[in-house]
């Protein structure tokens, strides 16, 4: 993200990590809330802006959101030391924990919370279940980087999530919307997910920035050397990720600003299970990682990849299957409305836990 996203606790200076962050990074929640407000305001103030932005798309992919996400992810993926990925792929505890949390615990928890808290609102409930099935492959890299998590582990885990998303999303959707409700005597939902919507989402939101980051790293190190690449080039492109994040948020909420503000009580109802989901997934995943001895960096990466969701895919699927004005689509839109500020807050929680782990003498690598 920025130079200060890599802040570390110095051997000589024991000041908390948060105090070492720049003003830009320290007040990130303020910029994000301002971007959300700006997007909602634009969507309300400019008639037809949401339809105009929604019309700028390739297939099911919104071009403005895709541009923002690519700008957001490219600098982070250019920082990954790809030659060190074998250090992550050989960590069976990390990989197995991530797979279990993302593809067994996460969808099951969202299913349970949706039915528990929205028993009378089937459209919103279905939309939240779809959100729970869409595991995060994009924005999680930003939260991981800001929390000083393991970049290489983050790259590997989102790649694994991408493969599983293509293979498992449709099957899990069928199971959680039709099979499991039938077993439990609950209302079943007939939904036909587009395989190509999922493939395109993965290729655009991960494949393009991953390839660009890999090529930049490979060519940059070859021409400049690793030290010059990391000390001179990366700081120059780092702020682009923050600008891409804020642009994405403005575009996303400009697209859905009218819908969000016209149904405030429904938004509150949808927000409750989402809040419970994010805190339970992050807290449980962080406790698991610390409990099995992953060390802070991998524990933070595990927690954020488990707690985050691919809202881009969830919204695209909900709109494609149920329609742009459906309750399912609204539930998908409320996802990032809650997820973005909550996960930013959890970045600060994670950095505080990093200091606590260091104080107890647990494994905390120097910042990168």
XYZ file of C-alpha atoms in Angstrom:
368
model
C 0.000 0.000 0.000
C 2.347 2.687 1.243
C 5.735 2.573 2.858
C 4.166 2.741 6.273
C 1.943 -0.255 5.591
C 5.148 -2.193 6.163
C 5.809 -0.593 9.546
C 7.508 -2.815 12.080
C 8.388 -2.681 15.724
C 12.037 -1.648 15.831
C 14.456 -3.279 18.234
C 15.318 0.188 19.566
C 11.920 1.826 19.315
C 9.144 -0.066 21.069
C 6.407 2.394 20.086
C 3.180 0.705 19.004
C 2.906 -0.087 15.308
C -0.072 2.228 14.894
C 2.000 5.218 16.041
C 4.559 4.470 13.324
C 1.998 4.693 10.527
C 1.759 7.822 8.395
C -1.193 10.179 8.652
C -2.466 8.777 5.350
C -2.565 5.198 6.638
C -3.556 6.029 10.215
C -6.701 7.814 9.074
C -7.613 5.253 6.417
C -11.059 4.655 8.002
C -11.806 8.367 7.555
C -10.936 8.275 3.846
C -12.975 5.090 3.347
C -16.038 6.482 5.113
C -15.687 9.687 3.064
C -15.480 7.621 -0.150
C -18.595 5.666 0.849
C -20.472 8.896 1.612
C -19.300 10.467 -1.665
C -20.425 7.440 -3.661
C -23.849 7.340 -2.018
C -24.199 11.109 -2.439
C -23.333 10.935 -6.145
C -25.779 8.082 -6.652
C -28.535 10.121 -5.028
C -27.691 13.545 -6.454
C -27.130 12.661 -10.123
C -30.237 11.118 -11.733
C -29.466 8.063 -13.805
C -25.835 7.830 -12.676
C -26.300 4.292 -11.372
C -27.783 3.112 -14.690
C -25.042 4.886 -16.650
C -22.260 3.295 -14.592
C -23.940 -0.112 -14.675
C -24.111 0.065 -18.470
C -20.308 0.351 -18.693
C -19.490 -3.323 -18.466
C -17.956 -6.220 -20.332
C -20.228 -9.221 -19.941
C -21.155 -9.325 -16.253
C -18.085 -7.327 -15.144
C -18.546 -3.652 -14.252
C -15.691 -1.822 -15.972
C -15.390 1.050 -13.417
C -15.201 -1.395 -10.504
C -12.793 -3.637 -12.411
C -10.458 -0.683 -13.084
C -10.491 0.307 -9.417
C -9.767 -3.233 -8.264
C -6.921 -3.648 -10.733
C -5.325 -0.393 -9.550
C -5.843 -1.504 -5.962
C -4.339 -4.986 -6.299
C -1.453 -4.401 -8.719
C 0.948 -2.646 -6.279
C 0.277 -5.255 -3.591
C 0.948 -8.156 -5.961
C 4.076 -6.401 -7.269
C 5.411 -6.548 -3.696
C 5.070 -10.342 -3.408
C 8.371 -12.225 -3.421
C 7.281 -14.985 -5.775
C 10.493 -16.958 -5.362
C 9.544 -17.491 -1.710
C 6.147 -19.075 -2.414
C 7.519 -22.544 -1.670
C 7.834 -21.400 1.961
C 4.043 -21.089 2.010
C 3.033 -24.061 -0.130
C 4.984 -26.340 2.190
C 3.066 -25.120 5.264
C 0.352 -27.760 5.551
C -1.123 -26.298 8.739
C -1.753 -22.980 7.026
C -3.163 -24.441 3.799
C -5.456 -26.980 5.490
C -6.684 -24.390 7.996
C -7.477 -21.955 5.185
C -9.369 -24.534 3.134
C -11.432 -25.640 6.124
C -12.246 -22.086 7.207
C -13.083 -20.823 3.713
C -14.995 -23.724 2.235
C -16.509 -25.501 5.233
C -16.806 -23.074 8.160
C -17.491 -19.795 6.289
C -20.438 -20.910 4.122
C -21.943 -22.929 6.994
C -21.687 -19.992 9.397
C -23.327 -17.555 6.946
C -26.095 -20.085 6.267
C -26.759 -20.447 10.001
C -26.705 -16.677 10.678
C -28.926 -15.909 7.687
C -31.589 -18.372 8.804
C -31.270 -17.388 12.471
C -31.533 -13.617 11.967
C -33.567 -13.369 8.734
C -36.131 -16.198 8.983
C -38.898 -13.940 7.627
C -36.926 -12.377 4.752
C -36.144 -15.126 2.205
C -34.694 -12.849 -0.499
C -32.185 -11.200 1.819
C -31.397 -14.545 3.406
C -30.601 -16.064 0.014
C -28.447 -13.074 -0.907
C -26.389 -13.451 2.265
C -25.896 -17.170 1.661
C -24.514 -16.289 -1.799
C -22.156 -13.752 -0.170
C -20.953 -16.501 2.181
C -20.150 -18.761 -0.771
C -18.060 -16.101 -2.564
C -14.680 -16.342 -0.855
C -12.432 -13.307 -1.067
C -9.843 -13.134 -3.871
C -9.313 -9.374 -4.237
C -9.671 -6.762 -1.514
C -8.318 -9.129 1.142
C -4.820 -8.425 -0.193
C -5.183 -4.797 0.900
C -6.253 -5.695 4.449
C -3.475 -8.286 4.668
C -0.862 -5.767 3.537
C -2.053 -3.055 5.926
C -1.966 -5.492 8.845
C 1.651 -6.494 8.001
C 0.511 -10.007 7.167
C 2.488 -12.453 5.042
C 2.278 -11.261 1.422
C 3.461 -14.539 -0.059
C 0.927 -16.486 2.014
C -1.786 -14.065 0.940
C -0.968 -14.595 -2.745
C -1.056 -18.383 -2.357
C -4.306 -18.446 -0.375
C -6.200 -16.181 -2.785
C -4.964 -18.318 -5.692
C -6.258 -21.446 -3.954
C -9.564 -19.702 -3.246
C -9.816 -18.813 -6.929
C -9.459 -22.432 -8.020
C -11.967 -23.629 -5.447
C -14.340 -20.804 -6.397
C -14.480 -22.024 -9.975
C -14.891 -25.656 -8.956
C -17.068 -25.392 -5.862
C -19.249 -22.253 -6.034
C -22.052 -23.810 -8.073
C -22.022 -27.068 -6.105
C -22.092 -25.280 -2.759
C -24.862 -22.985 -3.978
C -26.964 -26.014 -4.873
C -26.190 -27.626 -1.500
C -26.927 -24.598 0.726
C -29.965 -23.336 -1.194
C -31.650 -26.617 -2.071
C -30.206 -29.758 -0.494
C -29.490 -28.669 3.101
C -32.764 -26.714 3.511
C -34.598 -29.798 2.253
C -32.895 -31.991 4.834
C -33.770 -29.508 7.587
C -37.358 -28.980 6.439
C -36.689 -25.355 5.430
C -37.665 -23.365 2.337
C -35.665 -24.323 -0.756
C -34.449 -21.880 -3.434
C -34.031 -22.764 -7.091
C -30.970 -20.940 -8.453
C -28.914 -21.656 -11.564
C -25.438 -20.129 -11.232
C -23.549 -19.188 -14.372
C -20.216 -21.020 -14.523
C -18.786 -18.379 -16.851
C -19.708 -15.524 -14.500
C -17.526 -17.174 -11.866
C -14.644 -17.845 -14.283
C -14.672 -14.284 -15.641
C -14.750 -12.851 -12.105
C -11.681 -14.853 -11.109
C -9.751 -14.045 -14.285
C -10.469 -10.303 -14.154
C -10.235 -9.634 -10.425
C -7.229 -11.870 -9.722
C -5.686 -13.158 -12.951
C -4.876 -9.801 -14.572
C -3.320 -8.048 -11.531
C -1.512 -11.247 -10.512
C 0.109 -11.568 -13.947
C 0.977 -7.862 -13.966
C 2.482 -8.040 -10.473
C 4.502 -11.147 -11.290
C 5.902 -9.686 -14.522
C 6.703 -6.374 -12.823
C 8.573 -8.151 -10.033
C 10.467 -10.460 -12.395
C 11.494 -7.765 -14.882
C 12.138 -5.159 -12.186
C 14.478 -7.371 -10.165
C 16.287 -8.447 -13.316
C 16.967 -4.846 -14.366
C 17.310 -3.103 -10.977
C 18.199 -5.828 -8.502
C 16.008 -6.810 -5.546
C 17.234 -4.125 -3.169
C 16.718 -1.225 -5.596
C 13.383 -2.650 -6.744
C 12.056 -2.800 -3.172
C 13.573 0.432 -1.882
C 13.046 2.704 -4.920
C 10.369 1.330 -7.254
C 7.802 -0.116 -4.826
C 7.418 3.079 -2.762
C 6.567 4.939 -5.982
C 3.654 2.672 -6.928
C 2.491 1.911 -3.366
C 0.008 4.829 -3.012
C -1.786 3.705 -6.198
C -3.346 0.861 -4.196
C -4.995 3.296 -1.782
C -6.294 5.453 -4.628
C -7.647 2.336 -6.354
C -9.372 1.254 -3.145
C -11.059 4.637 -2.669
C -12.066 4.830 -6.336
C -13.595 1.337 -6.140
C -15.602 2.287 -3.068
C -16.905 5.488 -4.675
C -17.968 3.621 -7.826
C -19.561 0.761 -5.909
C -21.679 3.000 -3.728
C -22.545 5.366 -6.586
C -24.002 2.325 -8.353
C -26.146 1.363 -5.369
C -26.523 4.610 -3.409
C -30.234 5.053 -4.116
C -31.043 1.449 -3.205
C -29.168 1.663 0.082
C -30.651 4.973 1.211
C -34.212 4.167 0.142
C -34.419 1.037 2.314
C -32.530 1.889 5.550
C -34.405 -0.548 7.812
C -33.760 -3.420 5.413
C -30.084 -2.469 5.347
C -29.986 -2.699 9.149
C -31.597 -6.140 9.111
C -29.079 -7.382 6.525
C -26.186 -5.801 8.427
C -26.754 -7.752 11.654
C -25.815 -11.233 10.356
C -22.951 -9.707 8.371
C -21.482 -8.051 11.468
C -21.735 -11.306 13.408
C -20.152 -13.201 10.507
C -17.123 -10.916 10.101
C -16.285 -10.791 13.796
C -16.795 -14.529 14.356
C -14.774 -15.544 11.301
C -11.916 -13.149 12.024
C -11.773 -13.878 15.752
C -12.048 -17.635 15.345
C -9.488 -17.744 12.522
C -7.000 -15.559 14.400
C -7.361 -17.714 17.521
C -6.851 -20.858 15.419
C -3.728 -19.518 13.717
C -2.200 -18.397 17.003
C -3.184 -21.664 18.662
C -1.450 -23.862 16.090
C 1.684 -21.710 16.108
C 1.566 -20.038 12.680
C 3.151 -16.833 13.969
C 1.621 -13.386 13.609
C 2.122 -12.800 9.856
C 0.498 -16.035 8.689
C -2.148 -15.839 11.409
C -3.218 -12.385 10.202
C -3.291 -13.616 6.609
C -5.364 -16.642 7.589
C -7.849 -14.460 9.508
C -8.384 -11.890 6.768
C -8.671 -14.420 3.934
C -11.257 -16.306 5.986
C -13.273 -13.240 7.033
C -13.380 -11.441 3.668
C -15.785 -12.188 0.834
C -15.748 -11.670 -2.924
C -18.591 -9.148 -3.012
C -17.964 -8.444 -6.703
C -18.855 -12.033 -7.577
C -21.735 -12.193 -5.085
C -23.358 -9.074 -6.561
C -22.829 -10.276 -10.145
C -24.366 -13.682 -9.381
C -27.309 -12.223 -7.451
C -28.110 -9.763 -10.243
C -27.661 -12.381 -12.956
C -29.902 -14.949 -11.268
C -32.505 -12.831 -9.455
C -32.384 -9.385 -11.139
C -30.882 -5.990 -10.346
C -33.852 -4.857 -8.218
C -34.121 -8.096 -6.227
C -33.676 -8.473 -2.489
C -30.845 -10.895 -3.187
C -28.974 -8.168 -5.084
C -29.561 -5.675 -2.258
C -28.077 -8.144 0.250
C -25.009 -8.441 -1.974
C -24.657 -4.661 -2.130
C -24.937 -4.279 1.645
C -22.040 -6.761 1.941
C -19.253 -4.254 1.147
C -21.146 -1.488 2.969
C -20.523 -3.480 6.157
C -17.377 -5.393 5.188
C -15.168 -2.439 4.233
C -15.346 -0.433 7.496
C -15.424 -3.576 9.656
C -12.318 -5.112 8.096
C -10.508 -1.771 8.240
C -11.278 -1.741 11.971
C -10.004 -5.312 12.211
C -6.714 -4.199 10.605
C -6.186 -2.005 13.656
C -7.232 -4.842 15.957
C -4.751 -7.104 14.186
C -1.904 -4.606 14.575
C -2.730 -4.297 18.274
C -2.616 -8.088 18.599
C 0.727 -8.033 16.775
C 2.161 -5.882 19.542
C 0.684 -8.172 22.199
C 2.220 -11.241 20.559
C 5.597 -9.498 20.357
C 5.389 -8.549 24.047
C 4.832 -12.221 24.910
C 7.850 -13.219 22.861
C 5.829 -14.992 20.149
C 6.986 -15.227 16.544
C 6.710 -11.778 14.943
C 8.998 -11.149 11.978
C 10.432 -7.688 11.340
C 8.311 -5.552 9.007
C 8.958 -5.731 5.303
